[in-house]
Amino acid sequence: MSRGPRTARPSALVLRALGLGDLLTAVPALKALRRHLPGHELVLAAPGRLAGAVAATGLVDRLLPAEAPGRAVPVALAWPGGRPDLAVDLHGNGPPSHLLLQRLRPRRLLAYAHPGRPGIPGPVWREDEHERERWCRLLAWYGIPADPADLSIPAPATLSPAPGAVVVHPGADAAARCWPRERFAAVARELRAAGHRVVVTAGAGEDALAGQVAERAGLPRGSVLGGTADVPFDRLAALVAGARCVVVGDTGLAHLATALGTPSVVLFGPVAPRLWGPPPDPRHRVLWHPGTDPSTRPGDAHGRTPDERLLRITVEEVLTAVRDLVGTMPRPVGHTRADHPPADAPAPR
């Protein structure tokens, strides 16, 4: 994958300037575009911090760095000049993202229809649709077959820093989707007592959270990976690919486990798993307690306190789900070293 000047090939620009989970849920659509446009240079407008993850998909020729606060649309794109042959809006549905791409004067724009931009044909947006299915349906409407189940990415060549570990990821980009740290610590403590090596992962700025979980769980020094900065993607992917199981909330690491086929226990709240959850698969356990509210977004996904549906998930539920998975899944055989330290040895930071 290059960040250099464009080639003489026709170009297809895809807008998805969001996070890691958003990138991975767009993999089926990106695969469809790659198959449909074998002669095009496929350019993805996405945050520069995702360069490693974008390269790991093997689907994109070039990353065009683009981002905005939260889930907003970037103000501009540093397109190097010339009209894109095709522009595809996988960012959202509305005038801001449509206009951003239209300013580049693409010969063709693929996007959902919106009353604010009546000149753009396209399918009708559905609020209650899984993210993978949404973008595949968009492409199918324009005659590009896409399979939402085609979501895997290649296994990393990097060796795992902790092969066979249970990975616990307590963070998320909103407090509403963070299960309490003391519960994550209780899960990690029980798993360690049962003989599992446990690694706590953390994104940039989550070092205090991850450190507290590891300390309360009584994990050995070096059991936290990341925190002061994002873990390099190849190392993070190797850890997940070689993990026994991943315990995580509704965040990017859950989608990485899905993309790599790693068993996972995913804790949902306040957004329903039928919008962002893994596909039906015995390798994944989804925990979700909506109560009497049948809607897909019963809570505030950007709230400042843990969502009540998330709080209904108990430590014992999570432990039972992990035990069910590790009892039925074979141990990972790839991404390990024969001379790797034993389970109680500290993982490198």
Coordinates of N, CA, C and O in Angstrom, one line a residue, residues 87-229:
A87 N -16.2 7.5 -7.0 CA -16.1 7.8 -5.6 C -17.2 7.0 -4.9 O -18.4 6.9 -5.4
V88 N -16.9 6.4 -3.8 CA -17.9 5.6 -3.0 C -18.0 6.1 -1.6 O -17.0 6.2 -0.9
D89 N -19.2 6.4 -1.2 CA -19.4 6.9 0.1 C -19.8 5.8 1.1 O -20.9 5.3 1.1
L90 N -18.8 5.3 1.8 CA -19.0 4.3 2.8 C -18.9 4.9 4.2 O -18.8 4.2 5.2
H91 N -19.0 6.2 4.3 CA -18.9 6.9 5.6 C -20.2 7.1 6.3 O -20.3 6.9 7.5
G92 N -21.2 7.4 5.6 CA -22.5 7.6 6.2 C -23.6 8.0 5.2 O -23.5 7.6 4.0
N93 N -24.6 8.7 5.6 CA -25.7 9.0 4.7 C -26.1 10.5 5.0 O -26.7 10.8 6.0
G94 N -25.7 11.3 4.1 CA -26.1 12.7 4.2 C -25.3 13.7 3.4 O -24.3 13.3 2.8
P95 N -25.8 14.9 3.3 CA -25.1 15.9 2.4 C -23.6 16.1 2.8 O -22.8 16.3 1.8
P96 N -23.1 16.1 4.0 CA -21.7 16.4 4.2 C -20.8 15.4 3.5 O -19.8 15.9 2.8
S97 N -21.0 14.1 3.6 CA -20.1 13.2 3.0 C -20.3 13.2 1.5 O -19.4 13.0 0.7
H98 N -21.6 13.3 1.0 CA -21.9 13.4 -0.4 C -21.1 14.6 -1.0 O -20.5 14.5 -2.1
L99 N -21.3 15.8 -0.4 CA -20.7 17.0 -0.9 C -19.2 16.9 -0.9 O -18.5 17.4 -1.9
L100 N -18.6 16.3 0.1 CA -17.1 16.2 0.2 C -16.6 15.4 -1.1 O -15.6 15.8 -1.7
L101 N -17.3 14.4 -1.4 CA -16.9 13.6 -2.6 C -17.2 14.3 -3.9 O -16.5 14.2 -4.9
Q102 N -18.4 14.9 -4.0 CA -18.8 15.6 -5.2 C -17.8 16.8 -5.6 O -17.7 17.1 -6.7
R103 N -17.2 17.4 -4.6 CA -16.3 18.5 -4.9 C -15.1 18.0 -5.7 O -14.4 18.8 -6.4
L104 N -14.8 16.7 -5.7 CA -13.7 16.2 -6.5 C -14.1 15.8 -7.9 O -13.3 15.4 -8.7
R105 N -15.4 16.0 -8.2 CA -16.0 15.8 -9.5 C -15.8 14.4 -10.1 O -15.3 14.2 -11.2
P106 N -16.1 13.4 -9.3 CA -15.9 12.0 -9.8 C -16.8 11.8 -11.0 O -17.9 12.4 -11.1
R107 N -16.4 10.9 -11.9 CA -17.2 10.6 -13.0 C -18.5 9.8 -12.6 O -19.5 9.9 -13.2
R108 N -18.4 9.2 -11.4 CA -19.6 8.4 -10.9 C -19.5 8.4 -9.4 O -18.4 8.2 -8.9
L109 N -20.6 8.6 -8.7 CA -20.6 8.6 -7.3 C -21.6 7.5 -6.8 O -22.8 7.5 -7.3
L110 N -21.2 6.6 -6.0 CA -22.1 5.6 -5.4 C -22.4 6.0 -3.9 O -21.4 6.1 -3.1
A111 N -23.6 6.2 -3.6 CA -24.0 6.6 -2.3 C -25.5 6.3 -2.1 O -26.2 6.1 -3.0
Y112 N -25.9 6.4 -0.8 CA -27.3 6.2 -0.5 C -28.0 7.5 -0.9 O -27.5 8.6 -0.9
A113 N -29.3 7.3 -1.2 CA -30.1 8.5 -1.6 C -30.4 9.3 -0.3 O -30.5 8.7 0.8
H114 N -30.6 10.6 -0.5 CA -30.9 11.5 0.6 C -31.7 12.6 0.1 O -31.3 13.2 -0.9
P115 N -32.8 13.0 0.8 CA -33.6 14.1 0.3 C -32.8 15.4 0.2 O -33.2 16.3 -0.6
G116 N -31.8 15.6 1.0 CA -31.0 16.8 0.9 C -30.1 16.9 -0.3 O -29.6 17.9 -0.6
R117 N -29.9 15.8 -1.0 CA -29.1 15.7 -2.3 C -29.9 15.0 -3.3 O -29.6 13.8 -3.7
P118 N -31.0 15.6 -3.8 CA -31.9 14.8 -4.7 C -31.2 14.4 -6.1 O -31.8 13.5 -6.8
G119 N -30.1 15.0 -6.4 CA -29.4 14.6 -7.7 C -28.7 13.3 -7.6 O -28.2 12.8 -8.6
I120 N -28.6 12.7 -6.4 CA -27.8 11.4 -6.3 C -28.8 10.2 -6.2 O -29.6 10.1 -5.2
P121 N -28.8 9.4 -7.2 CA -29.6 8.2 -7.1 C -29.0 7.2 -6.1 O -27.8 7.3 -5.8
G122 N -29.8 6.3 -5.6 CA -29.2 5.3 -4.7 C -30.3 4.6 -3.9 O -31.5 5.1 -4.0
P123 N -30.0 3.6 -3.2 CA -31.0 2.9 -2.4 C -31.4 3.7 -1.2 O -30.7 4.7 -0.8
V124 N -32.5 3.3 -0.6 CA -33.0 4.0 0.6 C -32.2 3.5 1.8 O -31.9 2.3 2.0
W125 N -31.8 4.5 2.7 CA -31.0 4.2 3.9 C -32.0 3.5 4.9 O -33.1 3.9 5.1
R126 N -31.5 2.5 5.6 CA -32.2 1.8 6.7 C -31.5 2.0 8.0 O -30.3 1.7 8.1
E127 N -32.1 2.6 9.0 CA -31.5 2.8 10.3 C -31.1 1.5 11.0 O -30.0 1.4 11.5
D128 N -32.0 0.5 10.9 CA -31.8 -0.7 11.7 C -31.2 -1.8 10.8 O -31.9 -2.8 10.5
E129 N -30.0 -1.6 10.4 CA -29.3 -2.6 9.5 C -27.9 -2.8 9.9 O -27.2 -1.8 10.3
H130 N -27.4 -4.0 9.9 CA -26.1 -4.3 10.3 C -25.1 -3.5 9.4 O -25.3 -3.4 8.2
E131 N -24.0 -3.0 10.0 CA -23.1 -2.2 9.2 C -22.5 -3.0 8.0 O -22.3 -2.4 7.0
R132 N -22.1 -4.2 8.2 CA -21.6 -5.0 7.0 C -22.6 -5.1 5.9 O -22.3 -4.9 4.7
E133 N -23.9 -5.4 6.3 CA -24.9 -5.6 5.3 C -25.3 -4.3 4.6 O -25.6 -4.2 3.4
R134 N -25.2 -3.2 5.4 CA -25.5 -1.9 4.8 C -24.7 -1.5 3.6 O -25.2 -1.1 2.5
W135 N -23.4 -1.7 3.7 CA -22.5 -1.3 2.6 C -22.5 -2.3 1.5 O -22.3 -1.9 0.3
C136 N -22.7 -3.5 1.8 CA -22.9 -4.5 0.7 C -24.2 -4.3 -0.1 O -24.2 -4.4 -1.3
R137 N -25.2 -3.9 0.6 CA -26.5 -3.6 -0.1 C -26.4 -2.4 -1.0 O -26.9 -2.3 -2.1
L138 N -25.6 -1.4 -0.5 CA -25.3 -0.2 -1.4 C -24.7 -0.6 -2.7 O -25.1 -0.2 -3.8
L139 N -23.6 -1.4 -2.6 CA -22.9 -1.8 -3.8 C -23.8 -2.7 -4.7 O -23.8 -2.5 -5.9
A140 N -24.6 -3.6 -4.1 CA -25.4 -4.5 -4.9 C -26.5 -3.7 -5.7 O -26.8 -4.0 -6.8
W141 N -27.0 -2.6 -5.1 CA -27.9 -1.7 -5.8 C -27.3 -1.1 -7.1 O -28.0 -0.9 -8.1
Y142 N -26.0 -0.9 -7.0 CA -25.3 -0.4 -8.2 C -24.7 -1.5 -9.1 O -24.0 -1.2 -10.0
G143 N -25.1 -2.7 -8.8 CA -24.7 -3.8 -9.7 C -23.4 -4.4 -9.3 O -22.8 -5.1 -10.2
I144 N -22.9 -4.2 -8.1 CA -21.6 -4.8 -7.7 C -21.9 -5.8 -6.6 O -22.3 -5.5 -5.5
P145 N -21.8 -7.1 -6.9 CA -22.2 -8.2 -5.9 C -21.2 -8.1 -4.7 O -20.0 -7.9 -4.9
A146 N -21.8 -8.2 -3.6 CA -21.0 -8.1 -2.3 C -21.6 -9.0 -1.3 O -22.8 -9.1 -1.1
D147 N -20.8 -9.7 -0.6 CA -21.2 -10.7 0.4 C -20.8 -10.2 1.8 O -19.6 -10.2 2.1
P148 N -21.8 -9.9 2.7 CA -21.4 -9.4 4.0 C -20.7 -10.4 4.9 O -20.1 -10.1 5.9
A149 N -20.8 -11.7 4.5 CA -20.1 -12.7 5.3 C -18.6 -12.9 4.9 O -17.9 -13.6 5.6
D150 N -18.2 -12.2 3.8 CA -16.8 -12.3 3.3 C -16.0 -11.2 4.1 O -15.6 -10.2 3.5
L151 N -15.7 -11.5 5.4 CA -15.2 -10.4 6.2 C -13.8 -10.7 6.8 O -13.2 -9.9 7.6
S152 N -13.2 -11.8 6.4 CA -11.9 -12.2 7.0 C -10.8 -11.4 6.4 O -10.8 -10.9 5.2
I153 N -9.7 -11.2 7.1 CA -8.5 -10.6 6.7 C -7.4 -11.6 6.8 O -7.5 -12.5 7.6
P154 N -6.3 -11.5 6.1 CA -5.2 -12.4 6.2 C -4.6 -12.5 7.6 O -4.5 -11.4 8.3
A155 N -4.2 -13.6 8.0 CA -3.5 -13.8 9.3 C -2.1 -13.1 9.2 O -1.5 -13.1 8.2
P156 N -1.7 -12.4 10.3 CA -0.4 -11.6 10.2 C 0.7 -12.6 10.2 O 0.7 -13.7 10.7
A157 N 1.8 -12.1 9.6 CA 3.1 -12.9 9.6 C 3.8 -12.7 10.9 O 4.7 -13.6 11.2
T158 N 3.6 -11.6 11.6 CA 4.2 -11.4 12.9 C 3.9 -12.5 13.9 O 2.8 -12.9 14.0
L159 N 4.9 -12.8 14.7 CA 4.6 -13.8 15.8 C 3.9 -13.2 17.0 O 4.2 -12.0 17.3
S160 N 3.0 -13.9 17.6 CA 2.3 -13.4 18.7 C 3.2 -13.1 19.9 O 4.1 -14.0 20.2
P161 N 3.0 -12.0 20.6 CA 3.8 -11.8 21.9 C 3.3 -12.6 23.0 O 4.0 -12.7 24.1
A162 N 2.1 -13.3 22.9 CA 1.6 -14.1 24.0 C 0.7 -15.2 23.4 O -0.5 -15.1 23.6
P163 N 1.3 -16.2 22.7 CA 0.4 -17.2 22.1 C -0.4 -18.0 23.1 O 0.1 -18.3 24.1
G164 N -1.6 -18.2 22.7 CA -2.5 -19.0 23.5 C -3.1 -18.2 24.7 O -3.8 -18.8 25.5
A165 N -2.9 -16.9 24.8 CA -3.4 -16.2 26.0 C -4.9 -15.9 25.8 O -5.4 -15.9 24.6
V166 N -5.6 -15.6 26.9 CA -6.9 -15.0 26.8 C -6.7 -13.5 26.8 O -6.0 -12.9 27.7
V167 N -7.2 -12.8 25.9 CA -7.0 -11.3 25.7 C -8.2 -10.6 26.3 O -9.3 -10.9 25.9
V168 N -8.0 -9.7 27.3 CA -9.0 -8.9 27.9 C -8.8 -7.5 27.5 O -7.8 -6.9 27.7
H169 N -9.9 -6.9 26.9 CA -9.8 -5.5 26.4 C -10.9 -4.7 27.1 O -12.0 -4.7 26.7
P170 N -10.5 -3.9 28.2 CA -11.6 -3.2 28.9 C -12.0 -1.9 28.4 O -13.0 -1.3 28.8
G171 N -11.3 -1.3 27.4 CA -11.5 0.0 26.9 C -12.5 0.1 25.8 O -12.9 -0.9 25.2
A172 N -13.0 1.3 25.5 CA -13.9 1.7 24.4 C -13.8 3.2 24.3 O -13.3 3.9 25.2
D173 N -14.3 3.7 23.1 CA -14.1 5.1 22.9 C -15.3 5.9 23.6 O -15.3 7.1 23.4
A174 N -16.2 5.3 24.3 CA -17.2 6.0 25.0 C -17.5 5.2 26.3 O -17.5 4.0 26.3
A175 N -17.7 5.9 27.4 CA -17.9 5.3 28.7 C -19.2 4.4 28.7 O -19.2 3.4 29.4
A176 N -20.1 4.7 27.8 CA -21.4 4.0 27.8 C -21.1 2.5 27.4 O -21.9 1.6 27.7
R177 N -20.0 2.2 26.7 CA -19.7 0.9 26.2 C -18.6 0.2 27.0 O -18.0 -0.7 26.5
C178 N -18.2 0.8 28.1 CA -17.2 0.3 29.0 C -17.8 -0.5 30.2 O -18.4 0.1 31.1
W179 N -17.7 -1.8 30.1 CA -18.1 -2.6 31.3 C -17.2 -2.2 32.4 O -16.0 -1.9 32.2
P180 N -17.6 -2.3 33.7 CA -16.8 -1.8 34.8 C -15.5 -2.5 34.9 O -15.4 -3.7 34.8
R181 N -14.4 -1.7 35.2 CA -13.1 -2.3 35.3 C -13.0 -3.4 36.4 O -12.2 -4.3 36.2
E182 N -13.7 -3.2 37.5 CA -13.6 -4.2 38.5 C -14.2 -5.6 38.1 O -13.7 -6.6 38.5
R183 N -15.1 -5.5 37.1 CA -15.7 -6.8 36.6 C -14.7 -7.4 35.6 O -14.5 -8.7 35.6
F184 N -14.1 -6.6 34.8 CA -13.0 -7.1 33.9 C -11.9 -7.8 34.8 O -11.4 -8.8 34.4
A185 N -11.5 -7.1 35.9 CA -10.5 -7.6 36.7 C -10.9 -8.9 37.4 O -10.1 -9.9 37.5
A186 N -12.2 -9.0 37.7 CA -12.6 -10.3 38.3 C -12.6 -11.4 37.3 O -12.2 -12.6 37.7
V187 N -12.9 -11.2 36.1 CA -12.8 -12.2 35.0 C -11.4 -12.6 34.8 O -11.1 -13.8 34.8
A188 N -10.5 -11.6 34.7 CA -9.1 -11.9 34.5 C -8.5 -12.7 35.6 O -7.7 -13.6 35.4
R189 N -8.9 -12.3 36.9 CA -8.4 -13.1 38.1 C -8.8 -14.5 38.0 O -8.0 -15.4 38.3
E190 N -10.1 -14.8 37.7 CA -10.6 -16.2 37.7 C -9.9 -17.0 36.6 O -9.6 -18.2 36.7
L191 N -9.7 -16.3 35.4 CA -9.1 -17.0 34.3 C -7.6 -17.4 34.6 O -7.2 -18.5 34.3
R192 N -6.9 -16.4 35.3 CA -5.5 -16.7 35.7 C -5.5 -17.9 36.7 O -4.7 -18.8 36.6
A193 N -6.5 -17.9 37.6 CA -6.5 -18.9 38.6 C -6.8 -20.3 38.0 O -6.4 -21.3 38.5
A194 N -7.5 -20.3 36.9 CA -7.8 -21.5 36.2 C -6.6 -22.0 35.3 O -6.8 -23.0 34.6
G195 N -5.5 -21.2 35.3 CA -4.4 -21.6 34.5 C -4.1 -21.0 33.2 O -3.2 -21.3 32.5
H196 N -5.0 -20.0 32.9 CA -4.8 -19.3 31.6 C -3.8 -18.1 31.8 O -3.7 -17.5 32.8
R197 N -3.0 -17.9 30.7 CA -2.3 -16.7 30.6 C -3.3 -15.6 30.2 O -4.0 -15.8 29.2
V198 N -3.2 -14.4 30.8 CA -4.2 -13.4 30.5 C -3.4 -12.1 30.2 O -2.4 -11.7 30.9
V199 N -3.7 -11.5 29.0 CA -3.1 -10.3 28.6 C -4.2 -9.2 28.5 O -5.2 -9.5 27.9
V200 N -3.9 -8.0 29.1 CA -4.8 -6.9 29.0 C -4.3 -6.0 28.0 O -3.2 -5.5 28.0
T201 N -5.2 -5.6 27.0 CA -4.8 -4.7 25.9 C -5.4 -3.3 26.1 O -6.4 -3.2 26.8
A202 N -4.7 -2.3 25.6 CA -5.1 -1.0 25.8 C -4.8 -0.1 24.6 O -3.7 -0.3 24.0
G203 N -5.7 0.8 24.3 CA -5.4 1.7 23.2 C -4.7 2.9 23.8 O -4.4 3.0 25.0
A204 N -4.4 3.9 23.0 CA -3.7 5.1 23.4 C -4.5 5.8 24.5 O -5.7 6.0 24.3
G205 N -3.8 6.1 25.6 CA -4.5 6.8 26.7 C -5.3 6.0 27.7 O -5.9 6.4 28.6
E206 N -5.2 4.6 27.4 CA -5.9 3.7 28.3 C -5.0 3.0 29.3 O -5.3 1.9 29.8
D207 N -3.8 3.5 29.5 CA -2.8 2.8 30.3 C -3.3 2.7 31.7 O -3.1 1.7 32.4
A208 N -3.9 3.8 32.3 CA -4.4 3.7 33.7 C -5.5 2.6 33.8 O -5.4 1.8 34.8
L209 N -6.4 2.6 32.9 CA -7.5 1.6 33.0 C -6.9 0.2 32.9 O -7.3 -0.6 33.7
A210 N -6.1 -0.1 31.9 CA -5.6 -1.4 31.8 C -4.7 -1.8 32.9 O -4.7 -2.9 33.4
G211 N -3.9 -0.8 33.4 CA -3.1 -1.1 34.6 C -3.9 -1.5 35.8 O -3.5 -2.4 36.6
Q212 N -5.0 -0.8 36.0 CA -5.8 -1.1 37.2 C -6.4 -2.5 37.1 O -6.5 -3.2 38.1
V213 N -6.9 -2.8 35.9 CA -7.5 -4.1 35.7 C -6.4 -5.2 36.0 O -6.7 -6.2 36.7
A214 N -5.2 -5.0 35.4 CA -4.2 -6.0 35.6 C -3.8 -6.1 37.1 O -3.6 -7.2 37.6
E215 N -3.7 -5.0 37.8 CA -3.3 -5.0 39.2 C -4.4 -5.7 40.0 O -4.1 -6.5 40.9
R216 N -5.6 -5.3 39.8 CA -6.7 -5.9 40.6 C -6.9 -7.4 40.4 O -7.3 -8.1 41.2
A217 N -6.5 -7.8 39.2 CA -6.6 -9.2 38.8 C -5.4 -10.0 39.4 O -5.4 -11.2 39.3
G218 N -4.4 -9.3 39.8 CA -3.2 -10.0 40.3 C -2.3 -10.6 39.2 O -1.6 -11.6 39.4
L219 N -2.3 -9.9 38.0 CA -1.6 -10.5 36.9 C -0.1 -10.1 37.0 O 0.2 -9.1 37.7
P220 N 0.8 -10.9 36.5 CA 2.2 -10.6 36.6 C 2.6 -9.3 35.9 O 1.9 -8.9 34.9
R221 N 3.7 -8.8 36.2 CA 4.2 -7.6 35.6 C 4.4 -7.9 34.1 O 4.9 -8.9 33.7
G222 N 4.1 -6.9 33.2 CA 4.2 -7.1 31.8 C 3.0 -7.7 31.1 O 3.1 -8.1 30.0
S223 N 1.9 -7.8 31.9 CA 0.7 -8.4 31.3 C -0.2 -7.4 30.5 O -1.2 -7.8 30.0
V224 N 0.2 -6.1 30.5 CA -0.5 -5.1 29.8 C 0.2 -4.8 28.5 O 1.4 -4.6 28.4
L225 N -0.5 -4.8 27.4 CA 0.1 -4.5 26.1 C -0.6 -3.2 25.6 O -1.8 -3.1 25.4
G226 N 0.2 -2.2 25.4 CA -0.3 -0.9 24.9 C -0.6 0.1 26.1 O -0.2 -0.2 27.2
G227 N -1.3 1.1 25.8 CA -1.7 2.1 26.8 C -1.2 3.5 26.6 O -2.0 4.4 26.5
T228 N 0.1 3.7 26.6 CA 0.6 5.0 26.3 C 0.5 5.4 24.9 O 0.4 6.6 24.5
A229 N 0.4 4.4 24.0 CA 0.2 4.6 22.6 C -0.5 3.4 22.0 O -0.6 2.4 22.7

